[in-house]
Tab-separated table of C-alpha atoms and ligand atoms in Angstrom:
chain	number	residue	atom	x	y	z
C	20	SER	CA	-27.769	-192.676	29.191
C	21	SER	CA	-30.992	-194.595	28.327
C	22	GLU	CA	-34.111	-194.471	30.937
C	23	TYR	CA	-34.047	-196.164	34.248
C	24	THR	CA	-36.412	-199.195	34.769
C	25	GLU	CA	-38.956	-198.416	37.058
C	26	PHE	CA	-40.699	-201.183	39.311
C	27	GLU	CA	-43.396	-200.384	42.315
C	28	GLY	CA	-41.636	-196.998	42.595
C	29	ILE	CA	-38.100	-198.038	42.303
C	30	LEU	CA	-35.670	-196.771	40.068
C	31	PHE	CA	-33.307	-199.651	38.199
C	32	TYR	CA	-30.437	-199.308	36.002
C	33	PRO	CA	-31.704	-199.329	32.133
C	34	PHE	CA	-30.518	-203.084	31.685
C	35	TYR	CA	-32.946	-204.365	34.767
C	36	SER	CA	-36.323	-205.565	33.430
C	37	VAL	CA	-39.510	-205.412	35.011
C	38	LYS	CA	-40.349	-208.962	33.951
C	39	ASN	CA	-37.144	-210.407	36.022
C	40	LEU	CA	-37.705	-208.021	38.703
C	41	LYS	CA	-40.878	-209.536	38.973
C	42	PHE	CA	-39.646	-213.209	38.600
C	43	CYS	CA	-37.276	-212.569	41.396
C	44	GLN	CA	-39.621	-211.528	43.797
C	45	GLU	CA	-42.273	-213.893	43.082
C	46	GLU	CA	-41.125	-217.249	42.017
C	47	PHE	CA	-37.318	-217.162	42.751
C	48	MET	CA	-36.381	-219.858	45.172
C	49	VAL	CA	-34.185	-219.093	47.665
C	50	LYS	CA	-32.913	-222.277	49.161
C	51	ASP	CA	-31.726	-222.995	52.801
C	52	THR	CA	-28.263	-223.360	52.114
C	53	ASP	CA	-28.197	-220.122	49.986
C	54	VAL	CA	-25.756	-217.296	51.222
C	55	ILE	CA	-26.839	-213.895	50.109
C	56	LEU	CA	-24.944	-210.496	50.221
C	57	VAL	CA	-27.314	-207.647	50.405
C	58	THR	CA	-26.534	-203.842	50.181
C	59	TYR	CA	-27.255	-200.623	49.070
C	60	PRO	CA	-24.946	-199.656	46.456
C	61	LYS	CA	-21.705	-198.200	47.354
C	62	SER	CA	-21.633	-199.580	50.722
C	63	GLY	CA	-18.832	-202.307	50.456
C	64	THR	CA	-20.326	-205.025	48.297
C	65	HIS	CA	-17.357	-205.874	45.839
C	66	TRP	CA	-14.836	-205.996	49.164
C	67	VAL	CA	-17.194	-208.529	51.013
C	68	ILE	CA	-17.783	-210.525	47.727
C	69	GLU	CA	-13.816	-211.102	47.619
C	70	ILE	CA	-13.912	-211.458	51.364
C	71	VAL	CA	-16.760	-214.440	50.933
C	72	SER	CA	-14.888	-215.819	48.157
C	73	LEU	CA	-11.406	-216.009	49.534
C	74	ILE	CA	-13.008	-217.420	53.000
C	75	ARG	CA	-13.978	-220.280	50.511
C	76	SER	CA	-10.905	-220.850	48.831
C	77	LYS	CA	-9.258	-220.841	52.279
C	78	GLY	CA	-7.345	-217.651	51.325
C	79	ASP	CA	-6.113	-218.819	47.641
C	80	ASN	CA	-6.570	-216.593	45.242
C	81	THR	CA	-6.508	-218.550	42.293
C	82	TRP	CA	-10.913	-218.741	42.194
C	83	VAL	CA	-10.806	-214.896	42.523
C	84	GLN	CA	-8.341	-214.086	39.621
C	85	SER	CA	-10.103	-216.749	37.171
C	86	ILE	CA	-13.985	-215.852	37.258
C	87	PRO	CA	-15.142	-212.431	37.488
C	88	ILE	CA	-16.413	-211.186	40.624
C	89	TRP	CA	-20.121	-210.613	39.350
C	90	ASN	CA	-19.980	-214.395	38.476
C	91	ARG	CA	-18.723	-215.507	41.477
C	92	SER	CA	-21.526	-213.832	43.264
C	93	PRO	CA	-24.198	-213.028	40.499
C	94	TRP	CA	-26.872	-210.236	41.348
C	95	ILE	CA	-30.052	-211.873	41.885
C	96	GLU	CA	-32.295	-209.280	40.452
C	97	THR	CA	-30.392	-209.201	36.877
C	98	ASP	CA	-31.068	-211.437	33.983
C	99	GLN	CA	-27.898	-212.731	33.840
C	100	GLY	CA	-27.711	-213.322	37.717
C	101	GLN	CA	-31.073	-215.811	37.367
C	102	LEU	CA	-29.290	-217.513	34.439
C	103	LEU	CA	-26.103	-218.022	36.150
C	104	LEU	CA	-27.898	-219.288	39.439
C	105	SER	CA	-29.900	-221.708	37.544
C	106	LYS	CA	-26.975	-223.323	36.070
C	107	LYS	CA	-24.842	-225.705	38.244
C	108	GLU	CA	-24.040	-224.773	41.561
C	109	GLN	CA	-20.765	-222.335	42.322
C	110	ASN	CA	-17.862	-223.288	44.453
C	111	GLY	CA	-19.744	-224.331	47.234
C	112	PRO	CA	-23.530	-223.524	48.121
C	113	ARG	CA	-24.928	-220.833	45.917
C	114	PHE	CA	-23.539	-217.038	46.836
C	115	TYR	CA	-25.304	-214.115	45.393
C	116	SER	CA	-25.607	-210.436	45.845
C	117	SER	CA	-28.278	-208.240	45.708
C	118	HIS	CA	-29.133	-204.481	46.082
C	119	LEU	CA	-32.982	-205.020	46.271
C	120	PRO	CA	-35.106	-202.972	49.224
C	121	ILE	CA	-36.539	-205.523	51.281
C	122	GLN	CA	-40.438	-205.515	49.779
C	123	LEU	CA	-38.747	-206.643	46.193
C	124	PHE	CA	-36.959	-209.293	47.720
C	125	PRO	CA	-37.881	-212.858	46.797
C	126	LYS	CA	-40.781	-213.928	48.708
C	127	SER	CA	-39.164	-217.226	49.236
C	128	TYR	CA	-36.734	-216.112	51.144
C	129	PHE	CA	-38.728	-215.217	54.170
C	130	HIS	CA	-39.663	-218.839	54.496
C	131	SER	CA	-36.144	-220.136	54.584
C	132	LYS	CA	-33.038	-220.321	56.587
C	133	ALA	CA	-30.864	-218.728	54.204
C	134	LYS	CA	-28.389	-216.655	55.588
C	135	ILE	CA	-27.908	-212.799	54.554
C	136	ILE	CA	-25.275	-210.487	55.353
C	137	TYR	CA	-26.166	-207.015	55.237
C	138	ILE	CA	-23.639	-204.258	54.495
C	139	MET	CA	-24.157	-200.589	55.955
C	140	ARG	CA	-21.945	-197.853	55.416
C	141	ASN	CA	-22.074	-194.086	56.385
C	142	PRO	CA	-24.440	-193.087	53.606
C	143	LYS	CA	-22.800	-189.680	53.489
C	144	ASP	CA	-19.746	-191.699	52.388
C	145	VAL	CA	-22.147	-193.618	50.215
C	146	VAL	CA	-23.260	-190.137	48.471
C	147	VAL	CA	-19.783	-189.504	47.756
C	148	SER	CA	-19.021	-192.946	46.290
C	149	LEU	CA	-22.205	-192.785	44.255
C	150	TYR	CA	-21.083	-189.629	42.765
C	151	TYR	CA	-17.753	-190.960	41.480
C	152	PHE	CA	-19.335	-194.158	40.164
C	153	SER	CA	-22.065	-192.135	38.090
C	154	LYS	CA	-19.245	-190.855	36.184
C	155	VAL	CA	-17.883	-194.375	35.399
C	156	ALA	CA	-20.949	-196.176	35.261
C	157	LYS	CA	-22.708	-195.608	31.955
C	158	PHE	CA	-25.856	-197.083	32.861
C	159	PHE	CA	-26.020	-194.892	36.089
C	160	HIS	CA	-27.306	-191.168	34.977
C	161	THR	CA	-24.198	-188.843	35.566
C	162	ALA	CA	-24.643	-186.100	38.011
C	163	GLU	CA	-23.728	-182.700	36.906
C	164	SER	CA	-22.534	-181.846	40.105
C	165	PHE	CA	-22.135	-183.246	43.534
C	166	SER	CA	-24.705	-180.956	45.052
C	167	GLN	CA	-27.651	-182.615	42.272
C	168	MET	CA	-26.391	-186.287	43.089
C	169	PHE	CA	-26.474	-184.883	46.876
C	170	GLU	CA	-30.317	-183.848	46.379
C	171	LYS	CA	-31.373	-187.123	44.272
C	172	PHE	CA	-30.143	-189.149	47.229
C	173	THR	CA	-31.739	-187.204	49.784
C	174	GLN	CA	-34.771	-187.506	47.427
C	175	GLY	CA	-34.476	-190.972	47.083
C	176	THR	CA	-34.485	-190.380	43.389
C	177	VAL	CA	-31.528	-192.578	42.394
C	178	PRO	CA	-31.577	-196.560	41.397
C	179	PHE	CA	-32.695	-198.636	44.273
C	180	GLY	CA	-34.261	-195.695	45.985
C	181	SER	CA	-33.719	-194.123	49.384
C	182	TRP	CA	-30.703	-195.250	51.662
C	183	PHE	CA	-32.974	-194.560	54.543
C	184	ASP	CA	-36.013	-196.524	53.204
C	185	HIS	CA	-33.594	-199.262	52.115
C	186	THR	CA	-31.612	-199.435	55.585
C	187	CYS	CA	-34.710	-199.404	57.921
C	188	GLY	CA	-36.824	-202.001	55.577
C	189	TRP	CA	-33.582	-204.646	56.272
C	190	LEU	CA	-33.154	-203.635	59.470
C	191	SER	CA	-36.371	-204.705	60.792
C	192	LEU	CA	-34.641	-208.289	60.260
C	193	ARG	CA	-31.536	-207.483	62.712
C	194	GLU	CA	-32.868	-209.834	65.404
C	195	LYS	CA	-33.592	-212.348	62.782
C	196	GLU	CA	-31.250	-215.801	63.021
C	197	ASN	CA	-28.825	-216.191	60.114
C	198	PHE	CA	-29.079	-212.379	59.705
C	199	LEU	CA	-25.321	-210.619	59.970
C	200	ILE	CA	-25.066	-206.879	59.799
C	201	LEU	CA	-21.722	-205.760	58.914
C	202	THR	CA	-20.593	-202.079	58.829
C	203	TYR	CA	-17.928	-200.655	56.134
C	204	GLU	CA	-16.349	-198.646	59.001
C	205	GLU	CA	-15.661	-201.772	61.476
C	206	LEU	CA	-14.163	-203.406	58.628
C	207	LEU	CA	-11.818	-200.731	57.609
C	208	GLN	CA	-11.150	-200.525	61.880
C	209	ASP	CA	-10.891	-204.497	62.404
C	210	LEU	CA	-10.772	-206.680	58.997
C	211	TRP	CA	-9.631	-209.504	60.976
C	212	GLY	CA	-12.167	-209.607	63.579
C	213	ASN	CA	-14.709	-209.234	61.067
C	214	VAL	CA	-13.299	-211.994	58.832
C	215	GLU	CA	-13.715	-214.160	61.754
C	216	LYS	CA	-16.916	-213.213	62.419
C	217	ILE	CA	-17.839	-213.972	58.969
C	218	CYS	CA	-16.387	-217.534	58.983
C	219	HIS	CA	-18.165	-217.949	62.050
C	220	PHE	CA	-21.363	-217.143	60.505
C	221	LEU	CA	-20.680	-219.063	57.308
C	222	GLY	CA	-19.496	-222.226	59.493
C	223	THR	CA	-16.285	-222.348	57.889
C	224	LYS	CA	-12.787	-222.736	59.979
C	225	LEU	CA	-9.740	-221.325	58.784
C	226	THR	CA	-6.230	-221.004	60.597
C	227	GLU	CA	-4.692	-218.078	61.602
C	228	GLU	CA	-2.389	-218.123	58.301
C	229	GLU	CA	-5.526	-218.797	55.939
C	230	ILE	CA	-7.135	-215.283	57.629
C	231	ASN	CA	-4.021	-213.694	57.029
C	232	LEU	CA	-4.215	-214.870	53.053
C	233	VAL	CA	-7.887	-213.954	53.015
C	234	ILE	CA	-6.990	-210.307	54.170
C	235	LYS	CA	-3.962	-209.993	52.141
C	236	ASN	CA	-5.829	-210.973	48.984
C	237	ALA	CA	-9.316	-208.613	49.619
C	238	SER	CA	-6.989	-205.380	50.310
C	239	LEU	CA	-7.642	-202.762	48.039
C	240	SER	CA	-4.319	-202.834	46.361
C	241	ALA	CA	-4.862	-206.862	45.293
C	242	MET	CA	-8.414	-206.228	44.570
C	243	LYS	CA	-6.914	-203.011	42.354
C	244	ALA	CA	-4.604	-205.285	40.629
C	245	ASN	CA	-6.979	-208.537	40.063
C	246	LYS	CA	-8.486	-207.764	36.678
C	247	MET	CA	-11.413	-210.295	37.888
C	248	SER	CA	-12.197	-207.754	40.306
C	249	ASN	CA	-11.317	-204.304	38.984
C	250	TYR	CA	-13.657	-204.258	35.959
C	251	SER	CA	-11.026	-203.666	33.455
C	252	VAL	CA	-12.331	-206.987	31.658
C	253	VAL	CA	-16.102	-205.371	30.863
C	254	SER	CA	-16.751	-203.530	27.828
C	255	ASP	CA	-16.327	-199.276	28.180
C	256	GLU	CA	-19.822	-199.076	26.860
C	257	PHE	CA	-20.956	-200.306	30.892
C	258	ILE	CA	-17.975	-199.154	32.640
C	259	ASP	CA	-15.895	-196.523	31.471
C	260	LEU	CA	-12.335	-196.743	33.697
C	261	SER	CA	-10.946	-193.771	31.569
C	262	GLN	CA	-13.510	-191.926	33.654
C	263	GLY	CA	-12.310	-193.249	37.161
C	264	SER	CA	-12.161	-196.782	38.893
C	265	VAL	CA	-15.028	-198.373	40.839
C	266	LEU	CA	-12.257	-199.392	43.598
C	267	ARG	CA	-11.890	-195.632	44.229
C	268	LYS	CA	-10.313	-194.696	47.649
C	269	GLY	CA	-11.659	-196.865	49.998
C	270	ILE	CA	-11.533	-194.715	52.762
C	271	ALA	CA	-14.087	-193.647	55.753
C	272	GLY	CA	-14.807	-189.951	55.989
C	273	ASP	CA	-14.236	-188.477	52.483
C	274	TRP	CA	-17.945	-187.057	53.121
C	275	LYS	CA	-15.656	-184.167	54.502
C	276	ASN	CA	-14.302	-183.233	51.537
C	277	HIS	CA	-17.397	-182.933	49.571
C	278	PHE	CA	-20.247	-181.954	51.901
C	279	THR	CA	-20.418	-178.077	52.544
C	280	VAL	CA	-21.843	-177.393	55.993
C	281	ALA	CA	-25.339	-176.860	55.016
C	282	GLN	CA	-25.539	-180.053	53.461
C	283	SER	CA	-23.991	-181.622	56.129
C	284	GLU	CA	-26.443	-179.917	58.675
C	285	ALA	CA	-29.485	-180.759	56.393
C	286	PHE	CA	-28.042	-184.583	55.956
C	287	ASP	CA	-27.921	-184.882	59.838
C	288	LYS	CA	-31.373	-183.420	60.080
C	289	LEU	CA	-33.162	-185.973	57.789
C	290	PHE	CA	-30.936	-188.814	59.125
C	291	GLN	CA	-32.357	-187.651	62.887
C	292	GLU	CA	-35.931	-187.633	61.620
C	293	ARG	CA	-35.816	-190.931	59.497
C	294	MET	CA	-33.471	-192.934	62.074
C	295	ALA	CA	-34.208	-191.625	65.449
C	296	GLU	CA	-36.336	-194.614	66.427
C	297	LEU	CA	-33.401	-197.489	66.063
C	298	ASP	CA	-30.665	-197.867	68.354
C	299	GLN	CA	-27.855	-195.532	67.246
C	300	ARG	CA	-25.200	-197.806	68.087
C	301	LEU	CA	-26.250	-199.469	65.057
C	302	PHE	CA	-24.540	-197.214	63.301
C	303	PRO	CA	-20.983	-196.830	64.364
C	304	TRP	CA	-19.751	-194.114	62.224
C	305	GLU	CA	-18.526	-190.273	62.781
C	306	GLN	CA	-21.796	-188.192	62.398
R	13	A3P	P1	-15.325	-195.377	47.611
R	13	A3P	O1	-15.849	-194.727	46.347
R	13	A3P	O2	-15.450	-194.764	48.729
R	13	A3P	O3	-13.698	-195.527	47.436
R	13	A3P	P2	-19.891	-201.332	46.261
R	13	A3P	O4	-18.781	-202.338	46.214
R	13	A3P	O5	-20.839	-201.495	47.217
R	13	A3P	O6	-19.869	-201.246	44.986
R	13	A3P	O7	-18.763	-200.198	47.184
R	13	A3P	C1	-17.690	-199.226	46.804
R	13	A3P	C2	-16.844	-198.626	47.853
R	13	A3P	O8	-16.242	-199.856	48.318
R	13	A3P	C3	-16.036	-197.857	47.049
R	13	A3P	O9	-15.828	-196.669	48.034
R	13	A3P	C4	-14.733	-198.510	47.036
R	13	A3P	O10	-13.564	-197.975	46.805
R	13	A3P	C5	-14.848	-199.495	48.066
R	13	A3P	N1	-13.949	-200.892	48.172
R	13	A3P	C6	-14.147	-201.961	47.429
R	13	A3P	N2	-13.228	-202.545	47.774
R	13	A3P	C7	-12.420	-202.138	48.838
R	13	A3P	C8	-11.636	-202.810	49.671
R	13	A3P	N3	-10.984	-203.615	49.545
R	13	A3P	N4	-11.187	-201.960	50.779
R	13	A3P	C9	-11.832	-200.967	51.347
R	13	A3P	N5	-12.473	-200.499	50.474
R	13	A3P	C10	-13.287	-201.135	49.544
């Protein structure tokens, strides 16, 4: 696969351009009405795009079955995302996604009232999910082995940089208004409660029946069956589904099937070093 793009010391997939990353940071105008989903890759981005899409259509799945997921919530830092957002508004106020670390995020956001949903996931499970994603995504340099992915992840030499930097950077906004933090683990544990929380954050009122529809239509099995969400309509030059799937196991704790004891201990140590100053209740997963 071709070389990653590098911008401000951070790696990006080869199809990202420095020109657009710069534009995104310096000139992209965030609007007060925008809703932006920010994640480190493999933390549950697609799941929450589906949930927000469904909340907007009150649980009805016509919209999620007619528009590809990456167009329903374009990635702002990609050329295609910027193009889509400059066209007419989507189904409601603009809704977009971003994997950018905070220092590269559009500067205009910091003077806006835009709403951000930041999703976190146990980084040990993120490594595992990335490892499988690297086999499927042709734009991701495939790891030769799990340990190689582990090394790159802990060194931060993967696209979008270090998980620790990304997370510490975005968590610095945790007291900000219009900033909602969710975790993948809590979504798994209490999807109902979290859908209600998202509705409240977005100012949307749904009936009990509509919330039930959101939950049903955003389930892993429903998403796997939705060709607008499972990447089967993308060319296999980008996503090669013969090598696995983008929507994979959808569980917490798969790291236990992949980490050696030594890797787990080294990771815990790094986590301690990097995150010790933060309130550990921010990380409600099993360490
Ligand atoms: P796994 O590889 O561990 O299964 P992202 O969307 O940020 O790329 O994250 C991908 C991860 O979210 C994958 O994790 C994927 O299976 C999981 N996921 C996607 N949709 C989901 C759903 N509806 N329910 C639970 N997990 C989901």
